[in-house]
Amino acid sequence: MSIFRFRRSLMALLIALTLLTSLTLDAPAHAAGKLKIVATINIFGDFVNVIAGDKVDLTTFVGLDGDPHNYEPTPADSAKLADADLVFEDGLQLESWLDKLYQSSGSKARRMVVSYAIDPLPAPEGELKNAGKDFDPHIWHDVQNMIEVVKYMRGVFIQADPANAATYSANADAYLKQLTDLDKWVQDQVNSIPQANRKLVTNHDAFGYFARHYGFTVVGTLIGVSTEASEPSAADVAKLVDTIKAQNVPTIFAELTTNSDLIERVAKEAGVQLGDELLPDGLGKEAPTYIDMVKYNVTAIVKGLK
Ligand SMILES: [Zn+2]
């Protein structure tokens, strides 16, 4: 049993106990109403919608095309958090703004850290110091991770609201089948890319889990695992250009949600193509569901590297 697996089992037990004590005691207060849920980012909001639908009241903080690293909570968010029963959060220092908001709102919501369900990827060595992050928070680019997250959320809903357990189970199970198919689809798509081209260069370091699960190498990025990082120096940019040339990377990728001037310049200087823009940090208008987002990114990656 790996340390992470052990941690996962332990956390599942702790969550069960937490929910059992808190929600049972609180039960009369919620007997008449629906569970009030906050999802920090739109991907988790999509999962809540799929699993729980109209059985719960959902508020999602970071909307389509939003940046979770630099999100600025509104007074309305604070009020929703104060009123919530459960919060679903990534937890790997993605939502650097959440602790403060939680405290100032006076919220008593149970914080459900979905990354407990997966084996976290340490942030690259050089980036620890720059971004002050221990783990890569972009867990969603590995569909297998999200299968674990959906199972975890299914468990949370069943325990928090046993009256609707059958609905949560049926919805989650149907969705898990779709995610299993999606994971296979991604692998099939990736198989059409020559082995030598399975190299990623992106604006910020958001595709580490994708690379680990689907067999890519992250050759380089302009900035680290958070968009909060400062702009790269001229020397960093020059080094990235050299790496792209040395590694024969055919295409590098900009992001829909961030300014792409610098990555465009890198592509020009390295003499490589700039691929279609990716969605690194969640759902967008072009891809408003998790399944859409995965297909959108994978289609762009395959097109660029095939
Ligand atoms: Zn990011």
PDB file of C-alpha atoms and ligand atoms in Angstrom:
ATOM      1  CA  MET A   1       0.000   0.000   0.000  1.00  0.00           C
ATOM      2  CA  SER A   2       1.549   3.294  -1.087  1.00  0.00           C
ATOM      3  CA  ILE A   3       1.648   6.225   1.267  1.00  0.00           C
ATOM      4  CA  PHE A   4      -0.888   8.056  -0.926  1.00  0.00           C
ATOM      5  CA  ARG A   5      -3.222   5.095  -1.018  1.00  0.00           C
ATOM      6  CA  PHE A   6      -2.958   4.889   2.739  1.00  0.00           C
ATOM      7  CA  ARG A   7      -3.611   8.601   2.995  1.00  0.00           C
ATOM      8  CA  ARG A   8      -6.624   8.188   0.720  1.00  0.00           C
ATOM      9  CA  SER A   9      -8.162   5.442   2.865  1.00  0.00           C
ATOM     10  CA  LEU A  10      -7.458   7.397   6.014  1.00  0.00           C
ATOM     11  CA  MET A  11      -9.018  10.527   4.548  1.00  0.00           C
ATOM     12  CA  ALA A  12     -12.093   8.630   3.410  1.00  0.00           C
ATOM     13  CA  LEU A  13     -12.542   7.446   6.976  1.00  0.00           C
ATOM     14  CA  LEU A  14     -12.009  10.931   8.406  1.00  0.00           C
ATOM     15  CA  ILE A  15     -14.471  12.433   5.927  1.00  0.00           C
ATOM     16  CA  ALA A  16     -17.043   9.826   6.823  1.00  0.00           C
ATOM     17  CA  LEU A  17     -16.646  10.598  10.517  1.00  0.00           C
ATOM     18  CA  THR A  18     -16.703  14.366   9.959  1.00  0.00           C
ATOM     19  CA  LEU A  19     -19.849  14.188   7.892  1.00  0.00           C
ATOM     20  CA  LEU A  20     -21.488  11.748  10.245  1.00  0.00           C
ATOM     21  CA  THR A  21     -21.008  13.934  13.288  1.00  0.00           C
ATOM     22  CA  SER A  22     -21.513  17.389  11.787  1.00  0.00           C
ATOM     23  CA  LEU A  23     -24.354  16.764   9.407  1.00  0.00           C
ATOM     24  CA  THR A  24     -26.288  14.486  11.679  1.00  0.00           C
ATOM     25  CA  LEU A  25     -26.162  17.100  14.405  1.00  0.00           C
ATOM     26  CA  ASP A  26     -27.089  19.836  11.947  1.00  0.00           C
ATOM     27  CA  ALA A  27     -29.763  17.754  10.286  1.00  0.00           C
ATOM     28  CA  PRO A  28     -32.846  19.548  11.656  1.00  0.00           C
ATOM     29  CA  ALA A  29     -31.599  22.856  10.252  1.00  0.00           C
ATOM     30  CA  HIS A  30     -31.480  21.374   6.746  1.00  0.00           C
ATOM     31  CA  ALA A  31     -34.384  18.996   6.963  1.00  0.00           C
ATOM     32  CA  ALA A  32     -36.638  21.247   4.944  1.00  0.00           C
ATOM     33  CA  GLY A  33     -34.092  22.546   2.446  1.00  0.00           C
ATOM     34  CA  LYS A  34     -31.556  21.297  -0.022  1.00  0.00           C
ATOM     35  CA  LEU A  35     -27.864  20.912   0.735  1.00  0.00           C
ATOM     36  CA  LYS A  36     -26.049  24.142  -0.084  1.00  0.00           C
ATOM     37  CA  ILE A  37     -22.885  23.440  -2.019  1.00  0.00           C
ATOM     38  CA  VAL A  38     -20.011  25.663  -3.072  1.00  0.00           C
ATOM     39  CA  ALA A  39     -17.629  24.477  -5.795  1.00  0.00           C
ATOM     40  CA  THR A  40     -14.494  26.598  -6.004  1.00  0.00           C
ATOM     41  CA  ILE A  41     -13.882  25.931  -9.701  1.00  0.00           C
ATOM     42  CA  ASN A  42     -16.169  25.256 -12.643  1.00  0.00           C
ATOM     43  CA  ILE A  43     -14.919  21.668 -13.190  1.00  0.00           C
ATOM     44  CA  PHE A  44     -16.060  20.627  -9.705  1.00  0.00           C
ATOM     45  CA  GLY A  45     -19.271  22.591 -10.249  1.00  0.00           C
ATOM     46  CA  ASP A  46     -19.879  20.529 -13.392  1.00  0.00           C
ATOM     47  CA  PHE A  47     -19.415  17.317 -11.372  1.00  0.00           C
ATOM     48  CA  VAL A  48     -21.837  18.523  -8.674  1.00  0.00           C
ATOM     49  CA  ASN A  49     -24.380  19.276 -11.404  1.00  0.00           C
ATOM     50  CA  VAL A  50     -23.983  15.846 -12.948  1.00  0.00           C
ATOM     51  CA  ILE A  51     -24.107  13.910  -9.647  1.00  0.00           C
ATOM     52  CA  ALA A  52     -26.595  15.951  -7.655  1.00  0.00           C
ATOM     53  CA  GLY A  53     -28.495  18.115 -10.177  1.00  0.00           C
ATOM     54  CA  ASP A  54     -31.513  19.804  -8.614  1.00  0.00           C
ATOM     55  CA  LYS A  55     -31.195  17.868  -5.348  1.00  0.00           C
ATOM     56  CA  VAL A  56     -28.766  20.566  -4.128  1.00  0.00           C
ATOM     57  CA  ASP A  57     -28.260  24.320  -4.365  1.00  0.00           C
ATOM     58  CA  LEU A  58     -24.944  24.891  -6.128  1.00  0.00           C
ATOM     59  CA  THR A  59     -22.772  27.982  -6.297  1.00  0.00           C
ATOM     60  CA  THR A  60     -19.621  27.891  -8.430  1.00  0.00           C
ATOM     61  CA  PHE A  61     -17.049  30.597  -7.769  1.00  0.00           C
ATOM     62  CA  VAL A  62     -14.677  30.582 -10.748  1.00  0.00           C
ATOM     63  CA  GLY A  63     -16.823  30.800 -13.868  1.00  0.00           C
ATOM     64  CA  LEU A  64     -16.155  29.913 -17.513  1.00  0.00           C
ATOM     65  CA  ASP A  65     -12.749  31.143 -18.719  1.00  0.00           C
ATOM     66  CA  GLY A  66     -11.896  32.266 -15.167  1.00  0.00           C
ATOM     67  CA  ASP A  67      -8.432  31.965 -13.598  1.00  0.00           C
ATOM     68  CA  PRO A  68      -8.588  30.037 -10.295  1.00  0.00           C
ATOM     69  CA  HIS A  69      -5.036  31.038  -9.293  1.00  0.00           C
ATOM     70  CA  ASN A  70      -5.798  34.757  -9.372  1.00  0.00           C
ATOM     71  CA  TYR A  71      -9.503  34.686  -8.578  1.00  0.00           C
ATOM     72  CA  GLU A  72     -10.870  37.671  -6.682  1.00  0.00           C
ATOM     73  CA  PRO A  73     -13.844  36.637  -4.537  1.00  0.00           C
ATOM     74  CA  THR A  74     -16.874  38.933  -4.452  1.00  0.00           C
ATOM     75  CA  PRO A  75     -19.052  39.890  -1.452  1.00  0.00           C
ATOM     76  CA  ALA A  76     -21.719  37.584  -2.938  1.00  0.00           C
ATOM     77  CA  ASP A  77     -19.214  34.690  -2.790  1.00  0.00           C
ATOM     78  CA  SER A  78     -18.594  35.439   0.872  1.00  0.00           C
ATOM     79  CA  ALA A  79     -22.335  35.315   1.588  1.00  0.00           C
ATOM     80  CA  LYS A  80     -22.719  32.015  -0.298  1.00  0.00           C
ATOM     81  CA  LEU A  81     -19.788  30.514   1.583  1.00  0.00           C
ATOM     82  CA  ALA A  82     -21.217  31.659   4.923  1.00  0.00           C
ATOM     83  CA  ASP A  83     -24.441  29.859   4.077  1.00  0.00           C
ATOM     84  CA  ALA A  84     -22.936  26.676   2.581  1.00  0.00           C
ATOM     85  CA  ASP A  85     -23.010  23.160   4.055  1.00  0.00           C
ATOM     86  CA  LEU A  86     -20.166  21.783   1.928  1.00  0.00           C
ATOM     87  CA  VAL A  87     -17.332  23.226  -0.126  1.00  0.00           C
ATOM     88  CA  PHE A  88     -15.556  21.225  -2.819  1.00  0.00           C
ATOM     89  CA  GLU A  89     -12.028  22.516  -3.343  1.00  0.00           C
ATOM     90  CA  ASP A  90      -8.895  21.317  -5.139  1.00  0.00           C
ATOM     91  CA  GLY A  91      -6.771  21.955  -2.084  1.00  0.00           C
ATOM     92  CA  LEU A  92      -3.284  21.804  -3.637  1.00  0.00           C
ATOM     93  CA  GLN A  93      -2.831  25.551  -3.091  1.00  0.00           C
ATOM     94  CA  LEU A  94      -4.839  26.230  -6.245  1.00  0.00           C
ATOM     95  CA  GLU A  95      -7.316  28.407  -4.364  1.00  0.00           C
ATOM     96  CA  SER A  96      -4.791  30.578  -2.545  1.00  0.00           C
ATOM     97  CA  TRP A  97      -7.635  33.028  -1.822  1.00  0.00           C
ATOM     98  CA  LEU A  98      -9.972  30.535  -0.138  1.00  0.00           C
ATOM     99  CA  ASP A  99      -8.624  30.334   3.440  1.00  0.00           C
ATOM    100  CA  LYS A 100      -8.970  34.078   3.917  1.00  0.00           C
ATOM    101  CA  LEU A 101     -12.450  34.139   2.389  1.00  0.00           C
ATOM    102  CA  TYR A 102     -13.537  31.177   4.517  1.00  0.00           C
ATOM    103  CA  GLN A 103     -12.371  32.880   7.707  1.00  0.00           C
ATOM    104  CA  SER A 104     -13.765  36.303   6.937  1.00  0.00           C
ATOM    105  CA  SER A 105     -17.132  34.878   5.889  1.00  0.00           C
ATOM    106  CA  GLY A 106     -17.526  33.035   9.209  1.00  0.00           C
ATOM    107  CA  SER A 107     -18.469  29.924   7.224  1.00  0.00           C
ATOM    108  CA  LYS A 108     -19.018  26.622   9.011  1.00  0.00           C
ATOM    109  CA  ALA A 109     -19.138  24.657   5.750  1.00  0.00           C
ATOM    110  CA  ARG A 110     -17.302  21.329   5.651  1.00  0.00           C
ATOM    111  CA  ARG A 111     -14.312  21.654   3.344  1.00  0.00           C
ATOM    112  CA  MET A 112     -14.074  18.681   1.027  1.00  0.00           C
ATOM    113  CA  VAL A 113     -10.602  18.577  -0.498  1.00  0.00           C
ATOM    114  CA  VAL A 114     -10.985  16.570  -3.697  1.00  0.00           C
ATOM    115  CA  SER A 115      -7.246  16.136  -4.254  1.00  0.00           C
ATOM    116  CA  TYR A 116      -7.246  13.730  -1.290  1.00  0.00           C
ATOM    117  CA  ALA A 117      -8.733  11.269  -3.768  1.00  0.00           C
ATOM    118  CA  ILE A 118      -5.690  11.285  -6.078  1.00  0.00           C
ATOM    119  CA  ASP A 119      -1.912  10.829  -5.926  1.00  0.00           C
ATOM    120  CA  PRO A 120      -0.593  14.401  -6.110  1.00  0.00           C
ATOM    121  CA  LEU A 121       2.289  15.299  -8.397  1.00  0.00           C
ATOM    122  CA  PRO A 122       5.088  17.303  -6.782  1.00  0.00           C
ATOM    123  CA  ALA A 123       5.708  20.642  -8.490  1.00  0.00           C
ATOM    124  CA  PRO A 124       8.975  20.664 -10.461  1.00  0.00           C
ATOM    125  CA  GLU A 125      12.006  21.381  -8.281  1.00  0.00           C
ATOM    126  CA  GLY A 126      12.815  24.850  -9.643  1.00  0.00           C
ATOM    127  CA  GLU A 127       9.243  26.005  -9.307  1.00  0.00           C
ATOM    128  CA  LEU A 128       8.839  25.253  -5.613  1.00  0.00           C
ATOM    129  CA  LYS A 129      10.847  28.272  -4.685  1.00  0.00           C
ATOM    130  CA  ASN A 130       9.363  30.549  -7.370  1.00  0.00           C
ATOM    131  CA  ALA A 131       5.719  29.839  -6.809  1.00  0.00           C
ATOM    132  CA  GLY A 132       5.808  28.666  -3.198  1.00  0.00           C
ATOM    133  CA  LYS A 133       3.800  25.582  -4.207  1.00  0.00           C
ATOM    134  CA  ASP A 134       4.560  22.014  -3.124  1.00  0.00           C
ATOM    135  CA  PHE A 135       2.226  20.189  -5.504  1.00  0.00           C
ATOM    136  CA  ASP A 136       0.880  20.719  -8.985  1.00  0.00           C
ATOM    137  CA  PRO A 137      -2.815  21.612  -8.531  1.00  0.00           C
ATOM    138  CA  HIS A 138      -3.941  20.842 -12.141  1.00  0.00           C
ATOM    139  CA  ILE A 139      -5.299  17.399 -11.294  1.00  0.00           C
ATOM    140  CA  TRP A 140      -8.089  17.490 -13.928  1.00  0.00           C
ATOM    141  CA  HIS A 141      -5.945  16.884 -17.028  1.00  0.00           C
ATOM    142  CA  ASP A 142      -5.697  13.200 -16.081  1.00  0.00           C
ATOM    143  CA  VAL A 143      -9.169  11.705 -16.577  1.00  0.00           C
ATOM    144  CA  GLN A 144      -8.313   8.825 -14.236  1.00  0.00           C
ATOM    145  CA  ASN A 145      -7.857  11.405 -11.454  1.00  0.00           C
ATOM    146  CA  MET A 146     -11.332  12.775 -12.101  1.00  0.00           C
ATOM    147  CA  ILE A 147     -12.792   9.277 -11.990  1.00  0.00           C
ATOM    148  CA  GLU A 148     -11.434   9.099  -8.423  1.00  0.00           C
ATOM    149  CA  VAL A 149     -12.759  12.582  -7.651  1.00  0.00           C
ATOM    150  CA  VAL A 150     -16.267  11.712  -8.889  1.00  0.00           C
ATOM    151  CA  LYS A 151     -16.246   8.537  -6.741  1.00  0.00           C
ATOM    152  CA  TYR A 152     -15.175  10.643  -3.781  1.00  0.00           C
ATOM    153  CA  MET A 153     -17.920  13.215  -4.395  1.00  0.00           C
ATOM    154  CA  ARG A 154     -20.503  10.437  -4.810  1.00  0.00           C
ATOM    155  CA  GLY A 155     -19.479   9.176  -1.339  1.00  0.00           C
ATOM    156  CA  VAL A 156     -19.734  12.649   0.158  1.00  0.00           C
ATOM    157  CA  PHE A 157     -23.247  13.237  -1.220  1.00  0.00           C
ATOM    158  CA  ILE A 158     -24.519   9.827  -0.158  1.00  0.00           C
ATOM    159  CA  GLN A 159     -23.306  10.377   3.391  1.00  0.00           C
ATOM    160  CA  ALA A 160     -24.387  13.996   3.633  1.00  0.00           C
ATOM    161  CA  ASP A 161     -27.862  13.418   2.195  1.00  0.00           C
ATOM    162  CA  PRO A 162     -28.831   9.729   2.487  1.00  0.00           C
ATOM    163  CA  ALA A 163     -32.433  10.456   1.470  1.00  0.00           C
ATOM    164  CA  ASN A 164     -31.243  11.063  -2.113  1.00  0.00           C
ATOM    165  CA  ALA A 165     -28.544   8.366  -2.119  1.00  0.00           C
ATOM    166  CA  ALA A 166     -30.119   6.391  -4.974  1.00  0.00           C
ATOM    167  CA  THR A 167     -30.108   9.451  -7.263  1.00  0.00           C
ATOM    168  CA  TYR A 168     -26.495  10.322  -6.449  1.00  0.00           C
ATOM    169  CA  SER A 169     -25.389   6.734  -7.045  1.00  0.00           C
ATOM    170  CA  ALA A 170     -27.202   6.347 -10.350  1.00  0.00           C
ATOM    171  CA  ASN A 171     -26.028   9.720 -11.703  1.00  0.00           C
ATOM    172  CA  ALA A 172     -22.415   9.202 -10.629  1.00  0.00           C
ATOM    173  CA  ASP A 173     -22.267   5.642 -11.960  1.00  0.00           C
ATOM    174  CA  ALA A 174     -23.574   6.666 -15.384  1.00  0.00           C
ATOM    175  CA  TYR A 175     -21.059   9.517 -15.495  1.00  0.00           C
ATOM    176  CA  LEU A 176     -18.184   7.275 -14.406  1.00  0.00           C
ATOM    177  CA  LYS A 177     -18.879   5.107 -17.464  1.00  0.00           C
ATOM    178  CA  GLN A 178     -18.607   8.212 -19.663  1.00  0.00           C
ATOM    179  CA  LEU A 179     -15.333   9.195 -17.994  1.00  0.00           C
ATOM    180  CA  THR A 180     -13.912   5.709 -18.485  1.00  0.00           C
ATOM    181  CA  ASP A 181     -14.754   5.975 -22.203  1.00  0.00           C
ATOM    182  CA  LEU A 182     -13.252   9.471 -22.283  1.00  0.00           C
ATOM    183  CA  ASP A 183      -9.982   8.259 -20.750  1.00  0.00           C
ATOM    184  CA  LYS A 184      -9.757   5.558 -23.422  1.00  0.00           C
ATOM    185  CA  TRP A 185     -10.599   8.090 -26.134  1.00  0.00           C
ATOM    186  CA  VAL A 186      -7.747  10.340 -24.979  1.00  0.00           C
ATOM    187  CA  GLN A 187      -5.289   7.447 -25.053  1.00  0.00           C
ATOM    188  CA  ASP A 188      -6.457   6.447 -28.556  1.00  0.00           C
ATOM    189  CA  GLN A 189      -6.026  10.037 -29.778  1.00  0.00           C
ATOM    190  CA  VAL A 190      -2.586  10.303 -28.217  1.00  0.00           C
ATOM    191  CA  ASN A 191      -1.546   7.065 -29.940  1.00  0.00           C
ATOM    192  CA  SER A 192      -1.836   8.886 -33.282  1.00  0.00           C
ATOM    193  CA  ILE A 193       1.015  11.229 -32.265  1.00  0.00           C
ATOM    194  CA  PRO A 194       4.512   9.911 -33.099  1.00  0.00           C
ATOM    195  CA  GLN A 195       6.365   8.947 -29.908  1.00  0.00           C
ATOM    196  CA  ALA A 196       9.129  11.495 -30.623  1.00  0.00           C
ATOM    197  CA  ASN A 197       6.569  14.320 -30.744  1.00  0.00           C
ATOM    198  CA  ARG A 198       4.924  13.646 -27.397  1.00  0.00           C
ATOM    199  CA  LYS A 199       6.471  16.771 -25.912  1.00  0.00           C
ATOM    200  CA  LEU A 200       4.648  19.700 -24.415  1.00  0.00           C
ATOM    201  CA  VAL A 201       5.617  23.340 -24.161  1.00  0.00           C
ATOM    202  CA  THR A 202       2.868  25.496 -22.687  1.00  0.00           C
ATOM    203  CA  ASN A 203       2.454  28.939 -21.219  1.00  0.00           C
ATOM    204  CA  HIS A 204       2.196  27.879 -17.562  1.00  0.00           C
ATOM    205  CA  ASP A 205       2.993  24.473 -16.166  1.00  0.00           C
ATOM    206  CA  ALA A 206      -0.543  23.080 -16.155  1.00  0.00           C
ATOM    207  CA  PHE A 207      -0.198  19.773 -18.012  1.00  0.00           C
ATOM    208  CA  GLY A 208       2.007  17.731 -15.670  1.00  0.00           C
ATOM    209  CA  TYR A 209      -0.769  15.241 -14.794  1.00  0.00           C
ATOM    210  CA  PHE A 210      -1.685  14.932 -18.468  1.00  0.00           C
ATOM    211  CA  ALA A 211       1.959  14.178 -19.281  1.00  0.00           C
ATOM    212  CA  ARG A 212       2.300  11.637 -16.461  1.00  0.00           C
ATOM    213  CA  HIS A 213      -0.839   9.693 -17.362  1.00  0.00           C
ATOM    214  CA  TYR A 214      -0.761   9.831 -21.169  1.00  0.00           C
ATOM    215  CA  GLY A 215       2.981   9.488 -21.708  1.00  0.00           C
ATOM    216  CA  PHE A 216       4.211  12.973 -22.603  1.00  0.00           C
ATOM    217  CA  THR A 217       7.239  14.964 -21.481  1.00  0.00           C
ATOM    218  CA  VAL A 218       6.810  18.552 -20.375  1.00  0.00           C
ATOM    219  CA  VAL A 219       9.848  19.989 -22.139  1.00  0.00           C
ATOM    220  CA  GLY A 220       9.443  23.509 -20.813  1.00  0.00           C
ATOM    221  CA  THR A 221       7.012  26.250 -19.815  1.00  0.00           C
ATOM    222  CA  LEU A 222       7.204  30.013 -19.687  1.00  0.00           C
ATOM    223  CA  ILE A 223       6.109  30.204 -16.055  1.00  0.00           C
ATOM    224  CA  GLY A 224       5.517  27.737 -13.232  1.00  0.00           C
ATOM    225  CA  VAL A 225       2.492  25.886 -11.896  1.00  0.00           C
ATOM    226  CA  SER A 226       0.645  29.076 -10.991  1.00  0.00           C
ATOM    227  CA  THR A 227      -0.311  32.059 -13.119  1.00  0.00           C
ATOM    228  CA  GLU A 228       0.529  34.082  -9.996  1.00  0.00           C
ATOM    229  CA  ALA A 229       4.220  33.623 -10.869  1.00  0.00           C
ATOM    230  CA  SER A 230       6.087  36.641 -12.150  1.00  0.00           C
ATOM    231  CA  GLU A 231       6.940  37.134 -15.826  1.00  0.00           C
ATOM    232  CA  PRO A 232       9.939  35.095 -16.995  1.00  0.00           C
ATOM    233  CA  SER A 233      13.246  36.907 -17.450  1.00  0.00           C
ATOM    234  CA  ALA A 234      14.837  37.442 -20.880  1.00  0.00           C
ATOM    235  CA  ALA A 235      17.319  34.690 -19.960  1.00  0.00           C
ATOM    236  CA  ASP A 236      14.459  32.255 -19.111  1.00  0.00           C
ATOM    237  CA  VAL A 237      12.825  32.996 -22.469  1.00  0.00           C
ATOM    238  CA  ALA A 238      16.099  32.496 -24.364  1.00  0.00           C
ATOM    239  CA  LYS A 239      16.680  29.190 -22.546  1.00  0.00           C
ATOM    240  CA  LEU A 240      13.190  27.983 -23.452  1.00  0.00           C
ATOM    241  CA  VAL A 241      13.792  28.863 -27.127  1.00  0.00           C
ATOM    242  CA  ASP A 242      17.038  26.835 -27.061  1.00  0.00           C
ATOM    243  CA  THR A 243      15.300  23.867 -25.406  1.00  0.00           C
ATOM    244  CA  ILE A 244      12.507  23.850 -28.016  1.00  0.00           C
ATOM    245  CA  LYS A 245      15.079  23.820 -30.832  1.00  0.00           C
ATOM    246  CA  ALA A 246      17.257  21.160 -29.180  1.00  0.00           C
ATOM    247  CA  GLN A 247      14.277  18.877 -28.511  1.00  0.00           C
ATOM    248  CA  ASN A 248      12.767  19.312 -32.004  1.00  0.00           C
ATOM    249  CA  VAL A 249       9.370  20.246 -30.585  1.00  0.00           C
ATOM    250  CA  PRO A 250       7.122  20.925 -33.626  1.00  0.00           C
ATOM    251  CA  THR A 251       4.384  22.975 -31.924  1.00  0.00           C
ATOM    252  CA  ILE A 252       4.014  24.887 -28.673  1.00  0.00           C
ATOM    253  CA  PHE A 253       0.759  25.974 -27.056  1.00  0.00           C
ATOM    254  CA  ALA A 254      -0.726  29.236 -25.824  1.00  0.00           C
ATOM    255  CA  GLU A 255      -3.684  29.484 -23.432  1.00  0.00           C
ATOM    256  CA  LEU A 256      -7.149  30.824 -24.073  1.00  0.00           C
ATOM    257  CA  THR A 257      -7.259  32.415 -20.655  1.00  0.00           C
ATOM    258  CA  THR A 258      -3.942  34.276 -20.548  1.00  0.00           C
ATOM    259  CA  ASN A 259      -2.159  36.806 -22.689  1.00  0.00           C
ATOM    260  CA  SER A 260      -0.259  34.932 -25.383  1.00  0.00           C
ATOM    261  CA  ASP A 261       2.139  37.649 -26.635  1.00  0.00           C
ATOM    262  CA  LEU A 262       5.195  36.142 -24.988  1.00  0.00           C
ATOM    263  CA  ILE A 263       4.552  32.534 -26.000  1.00  0.00           C
ATOM    264  CA  GLU A 264       3.935  33.779 -29.566  1.00  0.00           C
ATOM    265  CA  ARG A 265       7.345  35.427 -29.493  1.00  0.00           C
ATOM    266  CA  VAL A 266       8.932  32.200 -28.228  1.00  0.00           C
ATOM    267  CA  ALA A 267       7.329  30.271 -31.115  1.00  0.00           C
ATOM    268  CA  LYS A 268       8.633  32.813 -33.621  1.00  0.00           C
ATOM    269  CA  GLU A 269      12.152  32.836 -32.179  1.00  0.00           C
ATOM    270  CA  ALA A 270      12.292  29.037 -31.999  1.00  0.00           C
ATOM    271  CA  GLY A 271      10.883  28.758 -35.527  1.00  0.00           C
ATOM    272  CA  VAL A 272       8.021  26.450 -34.501  1.00  0.00           C
ATOM    273  CA  GLN A 273       4.248  26.531 -34.893  1.00  0.00           C
ATOM    274  CA  LEU A 274       1.916  27.958 -32.315  1.00  0.00           C
ATOM    275  CA  GLY A 275      -0.887  25.456 -31.782  1.00  0.00           C
ATOM    276  CA  ASP A 276      -4.527  26.120 -30.975  1.00  0.00           C
ATOM    277  CA  GLU A 277      -4.953  27.715 -27.563  1.00  0.00           C
ATOM    278  CA  LEU A 278      -5.510  25.309 -24.645  1.00  0.00           C
ATOM    279  CA  LEU A 279      -7.773  25.538 -21.617  1.00  0.00           C
ATOM    280  CA  PRO A 280      -5.326  24.946 -18.749  1.00  0.00           C
ATOM    281  CA  ASP A 281      -7.370  25.962 -15.711  1.00  0.00           C
ATOM    282  CA  GLY A 282     -10.922  24.854 -16.338  1.00  0.00           C
ATOM    283  CA  LEU A 283     -13.968  25.179 -18.517  1.00  0.00           C
ATOM    284  CA  GLY A 284     -14.551  27.922 -21.063  1.00  0.00           C
ATOM    285  CA  LYS A 285     -17.244  29.176 -23.382  1.00  0.00           C
ATOM    286  CA  GLU A 286     -15.843  26.895 -26.098  1.00  0.00           C
ATOM    287  CA  ALA A 287     -15.965  23.914 -23.756  1.00  0.00           C
ATOM    288  CA  PRO A 288     -18.545  24.371 -20.992  1.00  0.00           C
ATOM    289  CA  THR A 289     -18.370  20.829 -19.535  1.00  0.00           C
ATOM    290  CA  TYR A 290     -15.472  18.740 -18.265  1.00  0.00           C
ATOM    291  CA  ILE A 291     -15.837  16.222 -21.104  1.00  0.00           C
ATOM    292  CA  ASP A 292     -15.895  19.093 -23.627  1.00  0.00           C
ATOM    293  CA  MET A 293     -12.745  20.577 -22.079  1.00  0.00           C
ATOM    294  CA  VAL A 294     -10.767  17.351 -22.282  1.00  0.00           C
ATOM    295  CA  LYS A 295     -11.801  16.823 -25.909  1.00  0.00           C
ATOM    296  CA  TYR A 296     -11.007  20.430 -26.751  1.00  0.00           C
ATOM    297  CA  ASN A 297      -7.482  20.246 -25.316  1.00  0.00           C
ATOM    298  CA  VAL A 298      -6.676  16.807 -26.686  1.00  0.00           C
ATOM    299  CA  THR A 299      -7.904  17.781 -30.159  1.00  0.00           C
ATOM    300  CA  ALA A 300      -5.614  20.828 -30.096  1.00  0.00           C
ATOM    301  CA  ILE A 301      -2.630  18.793 -28.855  1.00  0.00           C
ATOM    302  CA  VAL A 302      -3.121  16.057 -31.448  1.00  0.00           C
ATOM    303  CA  LYS A 303      -3.540  18.611 -34.241  1.00  0.00           C
ATOM    304  CA  GLY A 304      -0.346  20.369 -33.205  1.00  0.00           C
ATOM    305  CA  LEU A 305       1.908  17.361 -32.642  1.00  0.00           C
ATOM    306  CA  LYS A 306       0.662  14.695 -35.071  1.00  0.00           C
TER     307      LYS A 306
HETATM  308 ZN    ZN B   1      -3.065  26.839 -13.748  1.00  0.00          ZN
END
